[in-house]
Amino acid sequence: PYPRAKLEAFAEELKENGLYERVLVRPIAGTDEFEILAGHNRTEAAKLAGWTDIPATVMTVNDQRAISIAIATNLLRRQDLTIIERGKAYKALLDARNRCGQRNAAVETFGDNRQRYNARKIVAEFFGVTEYEIRKAVKLAQLILPLAEIVENAPKKLNLACADLIADYDEAAQTAFIEMCQIEGYALNKQTVAFIHAQCPPPSANQQAIYAAWREARAKAVQRAAAPLKKLSFDRKRFAPYLSKFKSDKEIEDLFLEFLRQRRLK
């Protein structure tokens, strides 16, 4: 649900303009009550606005369909969801659709006309995203809570490129990375995590082995930083058509340095 302040603002909007769209509900078997499938925030805002009744559309759907409706509606409405929140929602929706696909496949007959069920493609097309984006978000949703919170709240300490590699590990191995992210003034980079990844292949890895690989990666980084600068030389004939456009060697040097900075950021 929305934070309290957002719900209160929504309630004021309801008082002025009314409810622009019905909530979706389904009957709870054996009772006179209903389960909200879509419209939790609208319902809470209506309560804050003092409403005692709210228009709703009643749907009779099974659990898999209910999950699909609830998640799809949330993803379509909430543009402020983080990539990890989206990943969790995508995964739940994929699981529901896969269960539905498996059930349908059970009654199909074998033959040339049988089509393979592709839940990820369906979900990707529905939300207008690529299958790669779905895979990426679902993978990041596998991060343990402390790491997910760092990614969302302190991305400079743990960027998405590093998080993507760490998500390959199981929960026990992931805990080793928490301490690394809590060091003041230090941030993991992709080169370091990739080194750990190679030295301690996922999904399972001993935490002490991960720490050892991390220390080795840091030591190598220090050595590289302390190494004398290599002298660069260029074949002026190859660059002659371009060099004439620059006023001085300093301008060329500055441009090259900027190019290297941009390459390093990637």
PDB file of C-alpha atoms in Angstrom:
ATOM      1  CA  PRO A   1       0.000   0.000   0.000  1.00  0.00           C
ATOM      2  CA  TYR A   2       0.899   3.651  -0.381  1.00  0.00           C
ATOM      3  CA  PRO A   3       2.519   5.479   2.567  1.00  0.00           C
ATOM      4  CA  ARG A   4       0.031   7.225   4.881  1.00  0.00           C
ATOM      5  CA  ALA A   5       0.729  10.673   3.390  1.00  0.00           C
ATOM      6  CA  LYS A   6      -0.036   9.427  -0.135  1.00  0.00           C
ATOM      7  CA  LEU A   7      -3.227   7.744   1.007  1.00  0.00           C
ATOM      8  CA  GLU A   8      -4.400  10.951   2.695  1.00  0.00           C
ATOM      9  CA  ALA A   9      -3.739  12.926  -0.488  1.00  0.00           C
ATOM     10  CA  PHE A  10      -5.596  10.263  -2.458  1.00  0.00           C
ATOM     11  CA  ALA A  11      -8.515  10.528  -0.003  1.00  0.00           C
ATOM     12  CA  GLU A  12      -8.760  14.273  -0.618  1.00  0.00           C
ATOM     13  CA  GLU A  13      -8.781  13.619  -4.353  1.00  0.00           C
ATOM     14  CA  LEU A  14     -11.626  11.136  -3.906  1.00  0.00           C
ATOM     15  CA  LYS A  15     -13.662  13.708  -1.982  1.00  0.00           C
ATOM     16  CA  GLU A  16     -13.316  16.170  -4.846  1.00  0.00           C
ATOM     17  CA  ASN A  17     -13.558  13.936  -7.892  1.00  0.00           C
ATOM     18  CA  GLY A  18     -15.021  10.638  -6.717  1.00  0.00           C
ATOM     19  CA  LEU A  19     -13.697   7.193  -7.596  1.00  0.00           C
ATOM     20  CA  TYR A  20     -12.528   7.138 -11.205  1.00  0.00           C
ATOM     21  CA  GLU A  21     -12.428   3.344 -11.440  1.00  0.00           C
ATOM     22  CA  ARG A  22     -14.108   0.459  -9.647  1.00  0.00           C
ATOM     23  CA  VAL A  23     -12.091  -1.906  -7.501  1.00  0.00           C
ATOM     24  CA  LEU A  24     -11.962  -5.583  -8.478  1.00  0.00           C
ATOM     25  CA  VAL A  25     -13.049  -8.216  -5.940  1.00  0.00           C
ATOM     26  CA  ARG A  26     -13.897 -11.909  -5.816  1.00  0.00           C
ATOM     27  CA  PRO A  27     -16.176 -13.819  -3.414  1.00  0.00           C
ATOM     28  CA  ILE A  28     -14.543 -15.694  -0.533  1.00  0.00           C
ATOM     29  CA  ALA A  29     -15.940 -19.216  -0.625  1.00  0.00           C
ATOM     30  CA  GLY A  30     -18.319 -20.099   2.218  1.00  0.00           C
ATOM     31  CA  THR A  31     -18.668 -16.493   3.436  1.00  0.00           C
ATOM     32  CA  ASP A  32     -20.473 -13.272   2.566  1.00  0.00           C
ATOM     33  CA  GLU A  33     -17.151 -11.442   2.263  1.00  0.00           C
ATOM     34  CA  PHE A  34     -15.014 -10.482  -0.712  1.00  0.00           C
ATOM     35  CA  GLU A  35     -11.270 -10.447  -1.405  1.00  0.00           C
ATOM     36  CA  ILE A  36      -9.826  -7.349  -3.076  1.00  0.00           C
ATOM     37  CA  LEU A  37      -7.893  -8.244  -6.213  1.00  0.00           C
ATOM     38  CA  ALA A  38      -7.146  -4.714  -7.404  1.00  0.00           C
ATOM     39  CA  GLY A  39      -7.834  -1.472  -5.583  1.00  0.00           C
ATOM     40  CA  HIS A  40      -6.332  -1.841  -2.094  1.00  0.00           C
ATOM     41  CA  ASN A  41      -5.113   1.762  -2.084  1.00  0.00           C
ATOM     42  CA  ARG A  42      -8.409   3.082  -3.453  1.00  0.00           C
ATOM     43  CA  THR A  43     -10.248   1.183  -0.706  1.00  0.00           C
ATOM     44  CA  GLU A  44      -7.997   2.550   2.051  1.00  0.00           C
ATOM     45  CA  ALA A  45      -8.248   6.080   0.679  1.00  0.00           C
ATOM     46  CA  ALA A  46     -12.053   5.770   0.549  1.00  0.00           C
ATOM     47  CA  LYS A  47     -12.064   4.799   4.248  1.00  0.00           C
ATOM     48  CA  LEU A  48      -9.966   7.864   5.074  1.00  0.00           C
ATOM     49  CA  ALA A  49     -12.404   9.978   3.057  1.00  0.00           C
ATOM     50  CA  GLY A  50     -15.230   8.699   5.275  1.00  0.00           C
ATOM     51  CA  TRP A  51     -16.919   6.511   2.693  1.00  0.00           C
ATOM     52  CA  THR A  52     -18.897   3.491   3.852  1.00  0.00           C
ATOM     53  CA  ASP A  53     -19.588   2.070   0.381  1.00  0.00           C
ATOM     54  CA  ILE A  54     -17.388   1.722  -2.676  1.00  0.00           C
ATOM     55  CA  PRO A  55     -18.286   0.582  -6.207  1.00  0.00           C
ATOM     56  CA  ALA A  56     -16.714  -2.718  -7.173  1.00  0.00           C
ATOM     57  CA  THR A  57     -16.716  -5.244  -9.973  1.00  0.00           C
ATOM     58  CA  VAL A  58     -17.193  -8.807  -8.722  1.00  0.00           C
ATOM     59  CA  MET A  59     -15.188 -11.479 -10.522  1.00  0.00           C
ATOM     60  CA  THR A  60     -15.377 -15.235 -10.070  1.00  0.00           C
ATOM     61  CA  VAL A  61     -11.845 -16.425 -10.758  1.00  0.00           C
ATOM     62  CA  ASN A  62      -9.514 -19.167  -9.521  1.00  0.00           C
ATOM     63  CA  ASP A  63      -6.366 -18.532  -7.480  1.00  0.00           C
ATOM     64  CA  GLN A  64      -4.022 -18.405 -10.469  1.00  0.00           C
ATOM     65  CA  ARG A  65      -6.208 -15.872 -12.279  1.00  0.00           C
ATOM     66  CA  ALA A  66      -6.594 -13.836  -9.079  1.00  0.00           C
ATOM     67  CA  ILE A  67      -2.822 -13.625  -8.662  1.00  0.00           C
ATOM     68  CA  SER A  68      -2.418 -12.559 -12.294  1.00  0.00           C
ATOM     69  CA  ILE A  69      -5.016  -9.799 -11.952  1.00  0.00           C
ATOM     70  CA  ALA A  70      -3.591  -8.479  -8.684  1.00  0.00           C
ATOM     71  CA  ILE A  71       0.013  -8.384  -9.878  1.00  0.00           C
ATOM     72  CA  ALA A  72      -0.705  -7.086 -13.363  1.00  0.00           C
ATOM     73  CA  THR A  73      -2.842  -4.248 -11.997  1.00  0.00           C
ATOM     74  CA  ASN A  74      -0.173  -3.298  -9.460  1.00  0.00           C
ATOM     75  CA  LEU A  75       2.582  -3.246 -12.083  1.00  0.00           C
ATOM     76  CA  LEU A  76       0.516  -1.217 -14.517  1.00  0.00           C
ATOM     77  CA  ARG A  77      -0.426   1.412 -11.942  1.00  0.00           C
ATOM     78  CA  ARG A  78       2.722   1.682  -9.873  1.00  0.00           C
ATOM     79  CA  GLN A  79       5.446   3.318 -11.932  1.00  0.00           C
ATOM     80  CA  ASP A  80       7.502   3.959  -8.798  1.00  0.00           C
ATOM     81  CA  LEU A  81       8.272   0.290  -8.152  1.00  0.00           C
ATOM     82  CA  THR A  82      11.977  -0.530  -7.870  1.00  0.00           C
ATOM     83  CA  ILE A  83      13.499  -3.111 -10.198  1.00  0.00           C
ATOM     84  CA  ILE A  84      13.591  -5.613  -7.320  1.00  0.00           C
ATOM     85  CA  GLU A  85       9.918  -5.025  -6.481  1.00  0.00           C
ATOM     86  CA  ARG A  86       9.102  -5.514 -10.149  1.00  0.00           C
ATOM     87  CA  GLY A  87      11.193  -8.665 -10.189  1.00  0.00           C
ATOM     88  CA  LYS A  88       9.227 -10.155  -7.299  1.00  0.00           C
ATOM     89  CA  ALA A  89       5.960  -9.251  -8.994  1.00  0.00           C
ATOM     90  CA  TYR A  90       7.087 -10.641 -12.356  1.00  0.00           C
ATOM     91  CA  LYS A  91       8.184 -13.880 -10.677  1.00  0.00           C
ATOM     92  CA  ALA A  92       4.845 -14.330  -8.907  1.00  0.00           C
ATOM     93  CA  LEU A  93       3.021 -13.672 -12.173  1.00  0.00           C
ATOM     94  CA  LEU A  94       5.276 -16.059 -14.100  1.00  0.00           C
ATOM     95  CA  ASP A  95       4.780 -18.758 -11.466  1.00  0.00           C
ATOM     96  CA  ALA A  96       1.021 -18.337 -11.680  1.00  0.00           C
ATOM     97  CA  ARG A  97       1.023 -18.455 -15.476  1.00  0.00           C
ATOM     98  CA  ASN A  98       3.377 -21.432 -15.518  1.00  0.00           C
ATOM     99  CA  ARG A  99       1.077 -23.338 -13.174  1.00  0.00           C
ATOM    100  CA  CYS A 100      -1.817 -22.497 -15.462  1.00  0.00           C
ATOM    101  CA  GLY A 101       0.199 -23.582 -18.503  1.00  0.00           C
ATOM    102  CA  GLN A 102       1.169 -26.868 -16.898  1.00  0.00           C
ATOM    103  CA  ARG A 103      -2.445 -27.557 -16.032  1.00  0.00           C
ATOM    104  CA  ASN A 104      -3.537 -26.872 -19.610  1.00  0.00           C
ATOM    105  CA  ALA A 105      -0.682 -28.980 -20.986  1.00  0.00           C
ATOM    106  CA  ALA A 106      -1.885 -31.940 -18.925  1.00  0.00           C
ATOM    107  CA  VAL A 107      -5.045 -32.245 -21.012  1.00  0.00           C
ATOM    108  CA  GLU A 108      -3.369 -31.662 -24.381  1.00  0.00           C
ATOM    109  CA  THR A 109      -2.582 -34.484 -26.765  1.00  0.00           C
ATOM    110  CA  PHE A 110       0.786 -34.959 -28.385  1.00  0.00           C
ATOM    111  CA  GLY A 111       0.976 -33.951 -32.036  1.00  0.00           C
ATOM    112  CA  ASP A 112       2.317 -31.519 -34.591  1.00  0.00           C
ATOM    113  CA  ASN A 113      -0.124 -28.793 -33.507  1.00  0.00           C
ATOM    114  CA  ARG A 114       0.974 -28.730 -29.871  1.00  0.00           C
ATOM    115  CA  GLN A 115       2.396 -25.328 -28.953  1.00  0.00           C
ATOM    116  CA  ARG A 116       4.969 -24.770 -26.261  1.00  0.00           C
ATOM    117  CA  TYR A 117       3.874 -22.546 -23.414  1.00  0.00           C
ATOM    118  CA  ASN A 118       6.059 -19.474 -22.948  1.00  0.00           C
ATOM    119  CA  ALA A 119       4.978 -17.535 -19.864  1.00  0.00           C
ATOM    120  CA  ARG A 120       7.889 -15.096 -19.931  1.00  0.00           C
ATOM    121  CA  LYS A 121       7.138 -14.056 -23.508  1.00  0.00           C
ATOM    122  CA  ILE A 122       3.473 -13.496 -22.654  1.00  0.00           C
ATOM    123  CA  VAL A 123       4.303 -11.384 -19.596  1.00  0.00           C
ATOM    124  CA  ALA A 124       6.922  -9.380 -21.514  1.00  0.00           C
ATOM    125  CA  GLU A 125       4.506  -8.586 -24.344  1.00  0.00           C
ATOM    126  CA  PHE A 126       1.725  -7.694 -21.912  1.00  0.00           C
ATOM    127  CA  PHE A 127       3.831  -5.079 -20.097  1.00  0.00           C
ATOM    128  CA  GLY A 128       5.674  -3.856 -23.160  1.00  0.00           C
ATOM    129  CA  VAL A 129       9.120  -4.885 -21.930  1.00  0.00           C
ATOM    130  CA  THR A 130      11.719  -7.293 -23.241  1.00  0.00           C
ATOM    131  CA  GLU A 131      12.234 -10.834 -21.996  1.00  0.00           C
ATOM    132  CA  TYR A 132      15.743  -9.737 -20.994  1.00  0.00           C
ATOM    133  CA  GLU A 133      14.240  -7.085 -18.692  1.00  0.00           C
ATOM    134  CA  ILE A 134      11.984  -9.723 -17.153  1.00  0.00           C
ATOM    135  CA  ARG A 135      14.926 -12.089 -16.577  1.00  0.00           C
ATOM    136  CA  LYS A 136      17.059  -9.280 -15.116  1.00  0.00           C
ATOM    137  CA  ALA A 137      14.385  -8.122 -12.675  1.00  0.00           C
ATOM    138  CA  VAL A 138      13.482 -11.663 -11.585  1.00  0.00           C
ATOM    139  CA  LYS A 139      17.148 -12.474 -11.019  1.00  0.00           C
ATOM    140  CA  LEU A 140      17.693  -9.365  -8.869  1.00  0.00           C
ATOM    141  CA  ALA A 141      14.642 -10.340  -6.829  1.00  0.00           C
ATOM    142  CA  GLN A 142      16.694 -13.326  -5.617  1.00  0.00           C
ATOM    143  CA  LEU A 143      18.928 -11.022  -3.552  1.00  0.00           C
ATOM    144  CA  ILE A 144      18.621 -11.450   0.203  1.00  0.00           C
ATOM    145  CA  LEU A 145      16.839  -8.592   1.960  1.00  0.00           C
ATOM    146  CA  PRO A 146      19.936  -6.749   3.347  1.00  0.00           C
ATOM    147  CA  LEU A 147      21.535  -6.628  -0.112  1.00  0.00           C
ATOM    148  CA  ALA A 148      18.255  -5.672  -1.805  1.00  0.00           C
ATOM    149  CA  GLU A 149      17.923  -2.750   0.600  1.00  0.00           C
ATOM    150  CA  ILE A 150      21.461  -1.584  -0.202  1.00  0.00           C
ATOM    151  CA  VAL A 151      20.759  -1.735  -3.948  1.00  0.00           C
ATOM    152  CA  GLU A 152      17.563   0.288  -3.518  1.00  0.00           C
ATOM    153  CA  ASN A 153      18.727   2.782  -0.885  1.00  0.00           C
ATOM    154  CA  ALA A 154      22.481   3.095  -1.484  1.00  0.00           C
ATOM    155  CA  PRO A 155      23.152   2.119  -5.125  1.00  0.00           C
ATOM    156  CA  LYS A 156      26.620   3.677  -5.022  1.00  0.00           C
ATOM    157  CA  LYS A 157      27.603   1.019  -2.483  1.00  0.00           C
ATOM    158  CA  LEU A 158      26.210  -1.815  -4.607  1.00  0.00           C
ATOM    159  CA  ASN A 159      25.319  -1.107  -8.223  1.00  0.00           C
ATOM    160  CA  LEU A 160      23.084  -3.249 -10.425  1.00  0.00           C
ATOM    161  CA  ALA A 161      26.004  -4.784 -12.346  1.00  0.00           C
ATOM    162  CA  CYS A 162      27.509  -6.131  -9.115  1.00  0.00           C
ATOM    163  CA  ALA A 163      24.107  -7.141  -7.721  1.00  0.00           C
ATOM    164  CA  ASP A 164      23.380  -9.115 -10.888  1.00  0.00           C
ATOM    165  CA  LEU A 165      26.503 -11.251 -10.314  1.00  0.00           C
ATOM    166  CA  ILE A 166      25.858 -11.663  -6.582  1.00  0.00           C
ATOM    167  CA  ALA A 167      22.301 -12.852  -7.279  1.00  0.00           C
ATOM    168  CA  ASP A 168      23.794 -15.998  -8.825  1.00  0.00           C
ATOM    169  CA  TYR A 169      24.729 -17.185  -5.320  1.00  0.00           C
ATOM    170  CA  ASP A 170      22.480 -18.902  -2.807  1.00  0.00           C
ATOM    171  CA  GLU A 171      21.374 -17.093   0.353  1.00  0.00           C
ATOM    172  CA  ALA A 172      24.206 -18.423   2.537  1.00  0.00           C
ATOM    173  CA  ALA A 173      26.890 -17.267   0.096  1.00  0.00           C
ATOM    174  CA  GLN A 174      25.217 -13.875  -0.447  1.00  0.00           C
ATOM    175  CA  THR A 175      25.578 -12.988   3.228  1.00  0.00           C
ATOM    176  CA  ALA A 176      29.362 -12.721   2.712  1.00  0.00           C
ATOM    177  CA  PHE A 177      28.828  -9.623   0.567  1.00  0.00           C
ATOM    178  CA  ILE A 178      26.906  -7.696   3.236  1.00  0.00           C
ATOM    179  CA  GLU A 179      30.041  -6.841   5.211  1.00  0.00           C
ATOM    180  CA  MET A 180      31.801  -5.653   2.046  1.00  0.00           C
ATOM    181  CA  CYS A 181      28.986  -3.207   1.362  1.00  0.00           C
ATOM    182  CA  GLN A 182      29.086  -1.791   4.901  1.00  0.00           C
ATOM    183  CA  ILE A 183      32.705  -0.593   4.798  1.00  0.00           C
ATOM    184  CA  GLU A 184      32.792   3.195   5.060  1.00  0.00           C
ATOM    185  CA  GLY A 185      34.151   4.863   1.944  1.00  0.00           C
ATOM    186  CA  TYR A 186      34.320   1.619  -0.024  1.00  0.00           C
ATOM    187  CA  ALA A 187      32.120   0.394  -2.862  1.00  0.00           C
ATOM    188  CA  LEU A 188      32.199  -2.903  -4.704  1.00  0.00           C
ATOM    189  CA  ASN A 189      32.891  -2.668  -8.411  1.00  0.00           C
ATOM    190  CA  LYS A 190      32.110  -5.091 -11.210  1.00  0.00           C
ATOM    191  CA  GLN A 191      35.752  -6.074 -11.710  1.00  0.00           C
ATOM    192  CA  THR A 192      36.091  -7.151  -8.072  1.00  0.00           C
ATOM    193  CA  VAL A 193      32.806  -9.082  -8.014  1.00  0.00           C
ATOM    194  CA  ALA A 194      33.632 -10.714 -11.357  1.00  0.00           C
ATOM    195  CA  PHE A 195      36.954 -11.888  -9.878  1.00  0.00           C
ATOM    196  CA  ILE A 196      35.149 -13.370  -6.863  1.00  0.00           C
ATOM    197  CA  HIS A 197      32.632 -14.941  -9.249  1.00  0.00           C
ATOM    198  CA  ALA A 198      35.451 -16.661 -11.160  1.00  0.00           C
ATOM    199  CA  GLN A 199      37.348 -17.778  -8.055  1.00  0.00           C
ATOM    200  CA  CYS A 200      34.237 -18.971  -6.191  1.00  0.00           C
ATOM    201  CA  PRO A 201      31.734 -20.203  -8.780  1.00  0.00           C
ATOM    202  CA  PRO A 202      28.055 -19.915  -7.782  1.00  0.00           C
ATOM    203  CA  PRO A 203      25.543 -20.963  -6.640  1.00  0.00           C
ATOM    204  CA  SER A 204      27.183 -22.308  -3.493  1.00  0.00           C
ATOM    205  CA  ALA A 205      30.480 -20.989  -2.182  1.00  0.00           C
ATOM    206  CA  ASN A 206      32.191 -20.991   1.185  1.00  0.00           C
ATOM    207  CA  GLN A 207      31.992 -17.570   2.826  1.00  0.00           C
ATOM    208  CA  GLN A 208      35.646 -17.639   3.856  1.00  0.00           C
ATOM    209  CA  ALA A 209      36.627 -18.464   0.286  1.00  0.00           C
ATOM    210  CA  ILE A 210      34.609 -15.479  -0.913  1.00  0.00           C
ATOM    211  CA  TYR A 211      36.343 -13.212   1.617  1.00  0.00           C
ATOM    212  CA  ALA A 212      39.744 -14.553   0.521  1.00  0.00           C
ATOM    213  CA  ALA A 213      38.954 -13.878  -3.159  1.00  0.00           C
ATOM    214  CA  TRP A 214      37.730 -10.399  -2.255  1.00  0.00           C
ATOM    215  CA  ARG A 215      40.946  -9.589  -0.378  1.00  0.00           C
ATOM    216  CA  GLU A 216      42.984 -10.879  -3.312  1.00  0.00           C
ATOM    217  CA  ALA A 217      40.995  -8.727  -5.742  1.00  0.00           C
ATOM    218  CA  ARG A 218      41.557  -5.641  -3.579  1.00  0.00           C
ATOM    219  CA  ALA A 219      45.279  -6.379  -3.334  1.00  0.00           C
ATOM    220  CA  LYS A 220      45.506  -6.654  -7.126  1.00  0.00           C
ATOM    221  CA  ALA A 221      43.663  -3.348  -7.472  1.00  0.00           C
ATOM    222  CA  VAL A 222      46.159  -1.662  -5.139  1.00  0.00           C
ATOM    223  CA  GLN A 223      49.063  -3.097  -7.152  1.00  0.00           C
ATOM    224  CA  ARG A 224      47.575  -1.811 -10.398  1.00  0.00           C
ATOM    225  CA  ALA A 225      47.109   1.636  -8.904  1.00  0.00           C
ATOM    226  CA  ALA A 226      50.713   1.713  -7.662  1.00  0.00           C
ATOM    227  CA  ALA A 227      52.234   0.459 -10.919  1.00  0.00           C
ATOM    228  CA  PRO A 228      54.114   3.040 -13.008  1.00  0.00           C
ATOM    229  CA  LEU A 229      52.132   4.521 -15.857  1.00  0.00           C
ATOM    230  CA  LYS A 230      52.685   2.942 -19.231  1.00  0.00           C
ATOM    231  CA  LYS A 231      53.881   5.175 -22.002  1.00  0.00           C
ATOM    232  CA  LEU A 232      51.426   5.323 -24.864  1.00  0.00           C
ATOM    233  CA  SER A 233      52.411   5.920 -28.462  1.00  0.00           C
ATOM    234  CA  PHE A 234      50.326   6.266 -31.601  1.00  0.00           C
ATOM    235  CA  ASP A 235      50.941   5.920 -35.301  1.00  0.00           C
ATOM    236  CA  ARG A 236      50.501   9.541 -36.391  1.00  0.00           C
ATOM    237  CA  LYS A 237      49.863   8.490 -40.009  1.00  0.00           C
ATOM    238  CA  ARG A 238      46.680   6.676 -39.017  1.00  0.00           C
ATOM    239  CA  PHE A 239      45.434   9.628 -36.972  1.00  0.00           C
ATOM    240  CA  ALA A 240      46.665  12.387 -39.300  1.00  0.00           C
ATOM    241  CA  PRO A 241      43.229  13.079 -40.895  1.00  0.00           C
ATOM    242  CA  TYR A 242      41.801  13.771 -37.431  1.00  0.00           C
ATOM    243  CA  LEU A 243      44.715  15.418 -35.617  1.00  0.00           C
ATOM    244  CA  SER A 244      44.695  18.406 -37.932  1.00  0.00           C
ATOM    245  CA  LYS A 245      41.309  19.409 -36.517  1.00  0.00           C
ATOM    246  CA  PHE A 246      42.747  19.984 -33.017  1.00  0.00           C
ATOM    247  CA  LYS A 247      44.513  23.186 -32.020  1.00  0.00           C
ATOM    248  CA  SER A 248      46.985  21.625 -29.574  1.00  0.00           C
ATOM    249  CA  ASP A 249      48.287  18.383 -28.088  1.00  0.00           C
ATOM    250  CA  LYS A 250      46.612  19.388 -24.794  1.00  0.00           C
ATOM    251  CA  GLU A 251      43.212  19.326 -26.481  1.00  0.00           C
ATOM    252  CA  ILE A 252      43.899  15.824 -27.831  1.00  0.00           C
ATOM    253  CA  GLU A 253      45.081  14.637 -24.420  1.00  0.00           C
ATOM    254  CA  ASP A 254      41.965  15.981 -22.682  1.00  0.00           C
ATOM    255  CA  LEU A 255      39.704  14.302 -25.220  1.00  0.00           C
ATOM    256  CA  PHE A 256      41.502  10.969 -24.805  1.00  0.00           C
ATOM    257  CA  LEU A 257      41.286  11.177 -21.006  1.00  0.00           C
ATOM    258  CA  GLU A 258      37.554  11.804 -21.222  1.00  0.00           C
ATOM    259  CA  PHE A 259      37.199   8.789 -23.516  1.00  0.00           C
ATOM    260  CA  LEU A 260      39.018   6.586 -20.979  1.00  0.00           C
ATOM    261  CA  ARG A 261      36.816   7.837 -18.131  1.00  0.00           C
ATOM    262  CA  GLN A 262      33.699   6.976 -20.089  1.00  0.00           C
ATOM    263  CA  ARG A 263      35.031   3.511 -20.935  1.00  0.00           C
ATOM    264  CA  ARG A 264      35.851   2.877 -17.267  1.00  0.00           C
ATOM    265  CA  LEU A 265      32.301   3.801 -16.205  1.00  0.00           C
ATOM    266  CA  LYS A 266      30.931   1.140 -18.519  1.00  0.00           C
TER     267      LYS A 266
END
